[in-house]
Amino acid sequence: MSYSVNGKRFDGEPAPGQCLRTFLRSLGHYGVKKGCDAGDCGACTVWLDGSPVHSCITPAFRAEGHEVTTIEGLGSPGRLHPMQRQFRDAPGFQCGFCTAGMIMTAATFTEAQKADLPRALKGNLCRCTGYRGIEDAVKGVVGVETAAPGKAVGASVGAPAANEVVTGRTEFTMDTHIEGMLHLKVLHSPHAHARIVSIDKSAALAVPGVHRVYTWEDVPHRRFTTAIHTDHLVDPDDTLILDRTVRFVGQRVVAVLADTPGAAEEGCRKVAVEYEVLPAVFDPEEAMADGAPQIHGAEDPFVRDPVRNILLEIHSHIGDVEAGFAGADVIHEGTYSSPRVQHAHLETHGSIAWMEDGRLNVRTSSQSPSIAKVKLTYLFALRPDQVRVFCKRVGGGFGGKQEVISEDLAALATLDTGRPVCFEYTREEEFTTASPRHPMTLTVRLGAKADGTLTAVQVRNVSNTGAYGNHGGETLFAGSAAVMLYRCPNKKYDAYSVYTNTVPSGALRGYGMTQPAFAVESAMHELAIALHMDPLELRRRNIVRPGDPLVAMHDGPDDVVFTEDGLSKCIDLVDRALARTADEPSPGPGWLVGTGSASSLHETAPPTEHISEAWVTLGDDLIYELAVGTVEFGEGTSTAHVQIAANQLGTTPSRIRLVQSDTDRTGFDTGAFASAGLFVSGNAVLRAANAVRDRILEFAAAHTGVHLVLCAMADDAVVCGDRRVSLAELVALARARGIRFTAARKAYGSPRSVVSNTQGFRVAVHRVTGEIRVLYSVQATDAAVLINPAQVRGQVEGGVAQGIGFTLTENYHVDANGAMVNPNFRNYRIPAYADVPRTEVLLVDSGDSVGPMRAKGMAECCINPVAPALANALHDATGVRYRALPLTPERIYSRLGESQSVQTA
């Protein structure tokens, strides 16, 4: 067969049934991404004779005789296609995994298509941006700025890897091939709870190309937690690489290693497993009841109460809530539930492992290579110097990659065979085996005086941690923050993290606070209605103020700095914005219109110890090398780190060379999660850059004889009084004396500050269909100093979009046997361009942050108030209170025929 790809003609023979995506990647065109392999996400878009197609559902043989163009053939870093330039300059990407497909689609648009983007972009999904940046890119809006030397902080400079991202050259985890690489696939349990009686490998091993079949008998019997924290003791060591007992549908049973993915999959189909099926329980309340099946049992030392399947329970109080309720004029009580939500990052989990010079190397899609390395050394009894773990660019995370769930099997197979091994999740495996957001059911009881003063706050939180406890305890503690933002002398928080025979829950943007925020902020709205008070006014009267203790579970000392009234400013901004847009027209007859709002507080680092180390070195080429362990997966820390270093060194971002996320080349870094990528790692970068700057200035002052206070950094020199000494001269002089301009500095996640957010919505609800349309979306956020204004706006827009999906469209359906039944984008329904409104982002100027340059991390907190604000707007429009998510049209419609007095559903 004859093919032409990017103008080069060749003869080739795809494998029988091979799709165009895998065929092109086998030729080295790694800009063609895998997001779904079902034609749903568009990450694999290429051109056939100039027309965009999804290459994952296009048979490779159909490209014969046609001209195929991939993102690499559209333009190069030195000669960008106009649409590549527009995506770079908007900027129109965050993690960048969807960007190649977006550009290949958008570059074909006519003016009519640009005017109808909801239809034109329906085949391309983005999980990061909220689509505003993509819209700006398509329409040619420029948002990127050029920073003057020493003035990088505060400028919307572009990402360091921007040119490589928009041309498809930047490497993600799977964008490589190693000679002799084997492929690993996993057989998953069909049962929610069972004990393996026997496994027959013989038929699988007879499949041509199969090398190994691993079972629970072939792996180290060391318990660990897949969750990533510096202090592993905060999570239970209740997991084995492969276990003889399976506890959820989808749990790993057998791993098959073969020459090709197809052979490995066939090997999995040939494995014969005999199970003893055990009783299962899926509901956490039932799991805590007497006589429920025991999921882990008394032999597991990490379970708080094995008989009741309780991983962790919290009982805390401040004051006397019963006395508070006795003194209340109005009491509201309601129960609110939030379902599982999948991260749906377009890059699936995956790892590639190989041996080099007797050392294990693991290239992985992770939010923390440092802690992944720690876990691998423990699991396989290796010394730290025997293991290297590193990341290339990561295609989205949102907490889903704050786990070690692909690295262990890849490492196991490489250590066993000595061969390179690739283990890449499918999209179905992401949905059925990776860790979604914890389903939580919260009962909230609030008491207040007639003037709105809160007298008592009581919350009962039951969290479904699933079959294993990764993140189960920490998210439970984090959830108490939902009551932290209100002043009240009497608070009570009872919480349970409960094992069930369902997929293990994990970390997701908002980390344990999104679900309680939905409950508490919905309850506050209902309390305001009962008090005949404006909900925003009720919040104003009760929010914490500077000087107030931030108390949720105890009134002891903490390390949180809280000196600015950012929350009240956020509320005021949203109140004015909703009033300003109140006269905008509704969609027409048959639509009910309402407004709603909600607020949240979020600490800028986790309470468990968070560590980061940064290294800065001025090289002989006069480029500053910045080495930091933080991974870039769309949160923008790489850009911010470069800006901070350039700012302090008096230079421009172009003269900073970034080395990151490699345990051989960077210092320890707990990981990019819980806003710590900016807050903690950014402080490490700031301190290291300052240390190098000071060394250069001291050397220049001594060399020139000018007093140190009269010396200042310039872009490529030091100015000492009226004399300008080039960095080239200083580096040469220093080298001759054996001196290097280099420094390493560490930072820790303490003290911490808080971020405030208020979200407002105006929505229209159709009386007949139950459809919700967001007419106006606004979020005010307490951003402190903006390192990069465009990135801050993009993070808020992306967080709001993700929150809208969590609230309206995403539904993780589980059947009566505990199996997910809609494990694909087509049926799970993350928001597309047409589903996401343009959010107005209002920034509060505040200064209580102890972050780098007085900045606050913004990537996580913005999601927390979205669901309650939407639910409150829905109630305002319909008079019906919906307390269970998601707010799907069928759920809304089922109640709209009832009385327009306040209802609950």
Short mmCIF file of C-alpha atoms in Angstrom, two decimals, residues 615-855:
data_model
loop_
_atom_site.label_atom_id
_atom_site.label_comp_id
_atom_site.label_asym_id
_atom_site.label_seq_id
_atom_site.Cartn_x
_atom_site.Cartn_y
_atom_site.Cartn_z
CA TRP A 615 17.97 24.53 42.14
CA VAL A 616 19.08 27.58 40.13
CA THR A 617 22.38 27.73 38.25
CA LEU A 618 23.86 30.32 35.92
CA GLY A 619 25.48 28.27 33.15
CA ASP A 620 28.48 29.02 30.96
CA ASP A 621 26.03 29.76 28.14
CA LEU A 622 24.63 32.59 30.32
CA ILE A 623 21.27 30.82 30.61
CA TYR A 624 19.85 30.24 34.07
CA GLU A 625 18.91 26.62 34.62
CA LEU A 626 15.97 26.18 36.98
CA ALA A 627 15.46 22.63 38.25
CA VAL A 628 12.30 21.86 40.20
CA GLY A 629 10.48 18.58 40.74
CA THR A 630 6.97 19.89 40.07
CA VAL A 631 5.14 18.29 37.15
CA GLU A 632 3.40 20.39 34.50
CA PHE A 633 -0.05 19.05 33.61
CA GLY A 634 -1.96 22.19 32.77
CA GLU A 635 -1.98 24.03 36.08
CA GLY A 636 0.60 26.49 34.75
CA THR A 637 3.26 26.08 37.42
CA SER A 638 6.05 25.82 34.85
CA THR A 639 5.20 29.24 33.51
CA ALA A 640 4.85 30.72 36.99
CA HIS A 641 8.14 29.23 38.17
CA VAL A 642 9.99 30.65 35.17
CA GLN A 643 8.37 34.04 35.76
CA ILE A 644 9.36 34.09 39.43
CA ALA A 645 12.97 33.18 38.62
CA ALA A 646 13.20 35.70 35.77
CA ASN A 647 11.70 38.41 37.94
CA GLN A 648 14.20 37.94 40.76
CA LEU A 649 17.20 37.55 38.45
CA GLY A 650 16.39 40.71 36.52
CA THR A 651 16.03 38.87 33.23
CA THR A 652 13.36 37.61 30.84
CA PRO A 653 11.65 34.20 30.80
CA SER A 654 13.49 33.34 27.57
CA ARG A 655 16.76 33.18 29.53
CA ILE A 656 15.44 30.57 31.99
CA ARG A 657 15.91 26.92 31.00
CA LEU A 658 13.52 24.70 32.93
CA VAL A 659 14.38 21.19 34.11
CA GLN A 660 11.54 19.51 35.93
CA SER A 661 9.89 16.38 37.31
CA ASP A 662 12.89 14.02 37.17
CA THR A 663 14.22 12.40 40.32
CA ASP A 664 17.70 12.20 38.77
CA ARG A 665 17.84 15.88 37.81
CA THR A 666 15.73 17.68 40.41
CA GLY A 667 15.33 17.76 44.16
CA PHE A 668 12.51 16.17 46.12
CA ASP A 669 9.04 17.52 45.48
CA THR A 670 5.93 16.21 47.22
CA GLY A 671 3.88 16.89 44.10
CA ALA A 672 1.68 19.26 42.18
CA PHE A 673 -1.59 18.99 44.05
CA ALA A 674 -3.57 20.96 46.65
CA SER A 675 -2.34 24.24 45.10
CA ALA A 676 1.17 23.41 46.29
CA GLY A 677 2.68 23.54 42.79
CA LEU A 678 2.63 27.31 43.03
CA PHE A 679 2.42 27.89 46.76
CA VAL A 680 5.19 25.58 47.98
CA SER A 681 7.33 24.95 44.90
CA GLY A 682 7.03 28.59 43.91
CA ASN A 683 8.49 29.60 47.27
CA ALA A 684 11.39 27.20 46.72
CA VAL A 685 12.02 28.75 43.29
CA LEU A 686 11.85 32.24 44.77
CA ARG A 687 14.39 31.43 47.48
CA ALA A 688 16.80 29.68 45.12
CA ALA A 689 16.64 32.51 42.58
CA ASN A 690 17.20 35.08 45.31
CA ALA A 691 20.19 33.15 46.59
CA VAL A 692 21.83 33.03 43.14
CA ARG A 693 21.06 36.70 42.56
CA ASP A 694 22.70 37.61 45.86
CA ARG A 695 25.80 35.57 45.04
CA ILE A 696 26.17 37.24 41.66
CA LEU A 697 25.70 40.70 43.15
CA GLU A 698 28.19 40.05 45.96
CA PHE A 699 30.77 38.78 43.47
CA ALA A 700 30.20 41.78 41.18
CA ALA A 701 30.46 44.21 44.09
CA ALA A 702 33.75 42.68 45.20
CA HIS A 703 35.06 42.68 41.63
CA THR A 704 34.21 46.33 40.96
CA GLY A 705 34.80 47.69 44.43
CA VAL A 706 31.33 49.22 44.39
CA HIS A 707 29.16 48.94 47.49
CA LEU A 708 26.68 46.06 47.29
CA VAL A 709 23.63 48.32 47.67
CA LEU A 710 24.63 50.11 44.45
CA CYS A 711 24.68 46.88 42.43
CA ALA A 712 21.62 45.62 40.53
CA MET A 713 20.82 42.82 38.10
CA ALA A 714 20.26 43.65 34.45
CA ASP A 715 19.20 41.24 31.71
CA ASP A 716 22.70 40.03 30.78
CA ALA A 717 24.85 42.05 33.14
CA VAL A 718 25.20 43.57 36.59
CA VAL A 719 25.13 47.34 36.95
CA CYS A 720 27.43 48.52 39.76
CA GLY A 721 27.17 52.26 40.15
CA ASP A 722 27.97 53.70 36.73
CA ARG A 723 29.73 50.54 35.55
CA ARG A 724 28.06 47.70 33.65
CA VAL A 725 29.75 44.30 33.97
CA SER A 726 28.51 41.56 31.65
CA LEU A 727 27.49 38.20 33.02
CA ALA A 728 29.93 36.63 30.56
CA GLU A 729 32.80 38.47 32.26
CA LEU A 730 31.57 37.56 35.75
CA VAL A 731 31.10 33.89 34.86
CA ALA A 732 34.60 33.70 33.36
CA LEU A 733 36.14 35.36 36.43
CA ALA A 734 34.20 33.10 38.78
CA ARG A 735 35.14 29.97 36.86
CA ALA A 736 38.81 30.90 37.07
CA ARG A 737 38.46 31.00 40.87
CA GLY A 738 36.48 27.77 41.08
CA ILE A 739 33.25 29.57 41.91
CA ARG A 740 29.82 28.65 40.49
CA PHE A 741 26.72 30.77 40.67
CA THR A 742 24.33 28.10 41.91
CA ALA A 743 22.03 27.55 44.86
CA ALA A 744 19.46 25.08 46.17
CA ARG A 745 16.64 26.04 48.49
CA LYS A 746 13.72 24.21 50.06
CA ALA A 747 10.23 25.35 50.96
CA TYR A 748 7.55 23.80 53.11
CA GLY A 749 3.77 24.04 53.13
CA SER A 750 3.64 26.12 56.29
CA PRO A 751 2.51 28.71 57.10
CA ARG A 752 -0.52 28.64 54.83
CA SER A 753 -3.09 31.20 53.74
CA VAL A 754 -6.64 30.91 52.41
CA VAL A 755 -8.30 31.56 49.06
CA SER A 756 -11.88 32.89 48.92
CA ASN A 757 -14.33 32.29 46.10
CA THR A 758 -17.91 33.30 45.38
CA GLN A 759 -19.76 31.96 42.35
CA GLY A 760 -22.94 33.41 40.88
CA PHE A 761 -25.26 32.07 38.18
CA ARG A 762 -28.34 33.19 36.35
CA VAL A 763 -30.07 30.20 34.80
CA ALA A 764 -33.14 29.46 32.73
CA VAL A 765 -35.06 26.20 33.23
CA HIS A 766 -37.53 24.93 30.65
CA ARG A 767 -40.90 24.09 32.17
CA VAL A 768 -41.51 21.14 29.84
CA THR A 769 -38.13 19.49 29.28
CA GLY A 770 -36.22 20.33 32.47
CA GLU A 771 -33.31 21.67 30.41
CA ILE A 772 -31.04 24.15 32.20
CA ARG A 773 -29.32 26.95 30.32
CA VAL A 774 -26.74 29.07 32.07
CA LEU A 775 -27.48 32.66 31.06
CA TYR A 776 -24.69 34.25 33.09
CA SER A 777 -21.77 32.91 35.11
CA VAL A 778 -19.49 34.97 37.34
CA GLN A 779 -16.84 34.05 39.88
CA ALA A 780 -15.00 36.41 42.16
CA THR A 781 -11.81 35.08 43.62
CA ASP A 782 -9.31 36.33 46.15
CA ALA A 783 -6.24 35.99 43.98
CA ALA A 784 -3.69 38.14 45.85
CA VAL A 785 -0.74 38.96 43.57
CA LEU A 786 -1.22 37.60 40.05
CA ILE A 787 1.89 35.91 38.75
CA ASN A 788 0.22 35.43 35.36
CA PRO A 789 -3.24 37.04 34.95
CA ALA A 790 -4.17 35.03 31.85
CA GLN A 791 -3.35 31.77 33.62
CA VAL A 792 -5.37 32.75 36.69
CA ARG A 793 -8.37 33.53 34.54
CA GLY A 794 -7.92 30.26 32.65
CA GLN A 795 -7.75 28.20 35.84
CA VAL A 796 -10.97 29.74 37.15
CA GLU A 797 -12.73 29.24 33.81
CA GLY A 798 -11.59 25.63 33.68
CA GLY A 799 -12.63 24.97 37.28
CA VAL A 800 -16.08 26.44 36.69
CA ALA A 801 -16.51 24.33 33.54
CA GLN A 802 -15.53 21.20 35.43
CA GLY A 803 -17.94 22.14 38.21
CA ILE A 804 -20.74 22.59 35.69
CA GLY A 805 -20.07 19.09 34.39
CA PHE A 806 -20.05 17.71 37.95
CA THR A 807 -23.41 19.40 38.58
CA LEU A 808 -25.33 19.02 35.33
CA THR A 809 -24.04 16.40 32.90
CA GLU A 810 -21.67 13.85 34.43
CA ASN A 811 -23.35 10.75 35.77
CA TYR A 812 -21.37 7.72 36.92
CA HIS A 813 -23.95 4.93 36.54
CA VAL A 814 -23.36 1.78 38.63
CA ASP A 815 -25.58 -1.27 38.24
CA ALA A 816 -26.93 -3.58 40.92
CA ASN A 817 -23.72 -5.65 40.80
CA GLY A 818 -21.42 -2.67 41.41
CA ALA A 819 -20.23 -2.29 37.80
CA MET A 820 -20.06 1.03 35.95
CA VAL A 821 -22.25 0.79 32.85
CA ASN A 822 -21.28 3.97 30.93
CA PRO A 823 -17.44 3.92 30.78
CA ASN A 824 -16.98 6.23 27.79
CA PHE A 825 -17.17 9.92 26.96
CA ARG A 826 -20.24 9.48 24.79
CA ASN A 827 -22.39 8.32 27.69
CA TYR A 828 -20.59 9.86 30.67
CA ARG A 829 -20.81 13.33 29.05
CA ILE A 830 -18.10 15.72 30.16
CA PRO A 831 -18.97 19.26 28.99
CA ALA A 832 -18.35 20.14 25.36
CA TYR A 833 -17.94 23.68 24.08
CA ALA A 834 -21.71 24.09 23.70
CA ASP A 835 -22.29 23.18 27.38
CA VAL A 836 -20.01 25.79 28.93
CA PRO A 837 -20.93 29.47 29.33
CA ARG A 838 -18.36 32.22 29.29
CA THR A 839 -17.57 32.95 32.93
CA GLU A 840 -16.78 36.50 34.01
CA VAL A 841 -13.79 36.32 36.35
CA LEU A 842 -13.53 39.09 38.95
CA LEU A 843 -10.29 39.36 40.88
CA VAL A 844 -10.03 40.67 44.42
CA ASP A 845 -6.85 42.46 45.37
CA SER A 846 -5.70 41.08 48.71
CA GLY A 847 -2.43 40.60 50.51
CA ASP A 848 -2.61 38.00 53.24
CA SER A 849 -0.79 35.34 51.29
CA VAL A 850 2.52 33.89 52.41
CA GLY A 851 3.00 32.38 48.98
CA PRO A 852 5.70 33.37 46.49
CA MET A 853 5.50 37.07 45.63
CA ARG A 854 2.34 37.07 47.83
CA ALA A 855 0.51 34.92 45.28
#
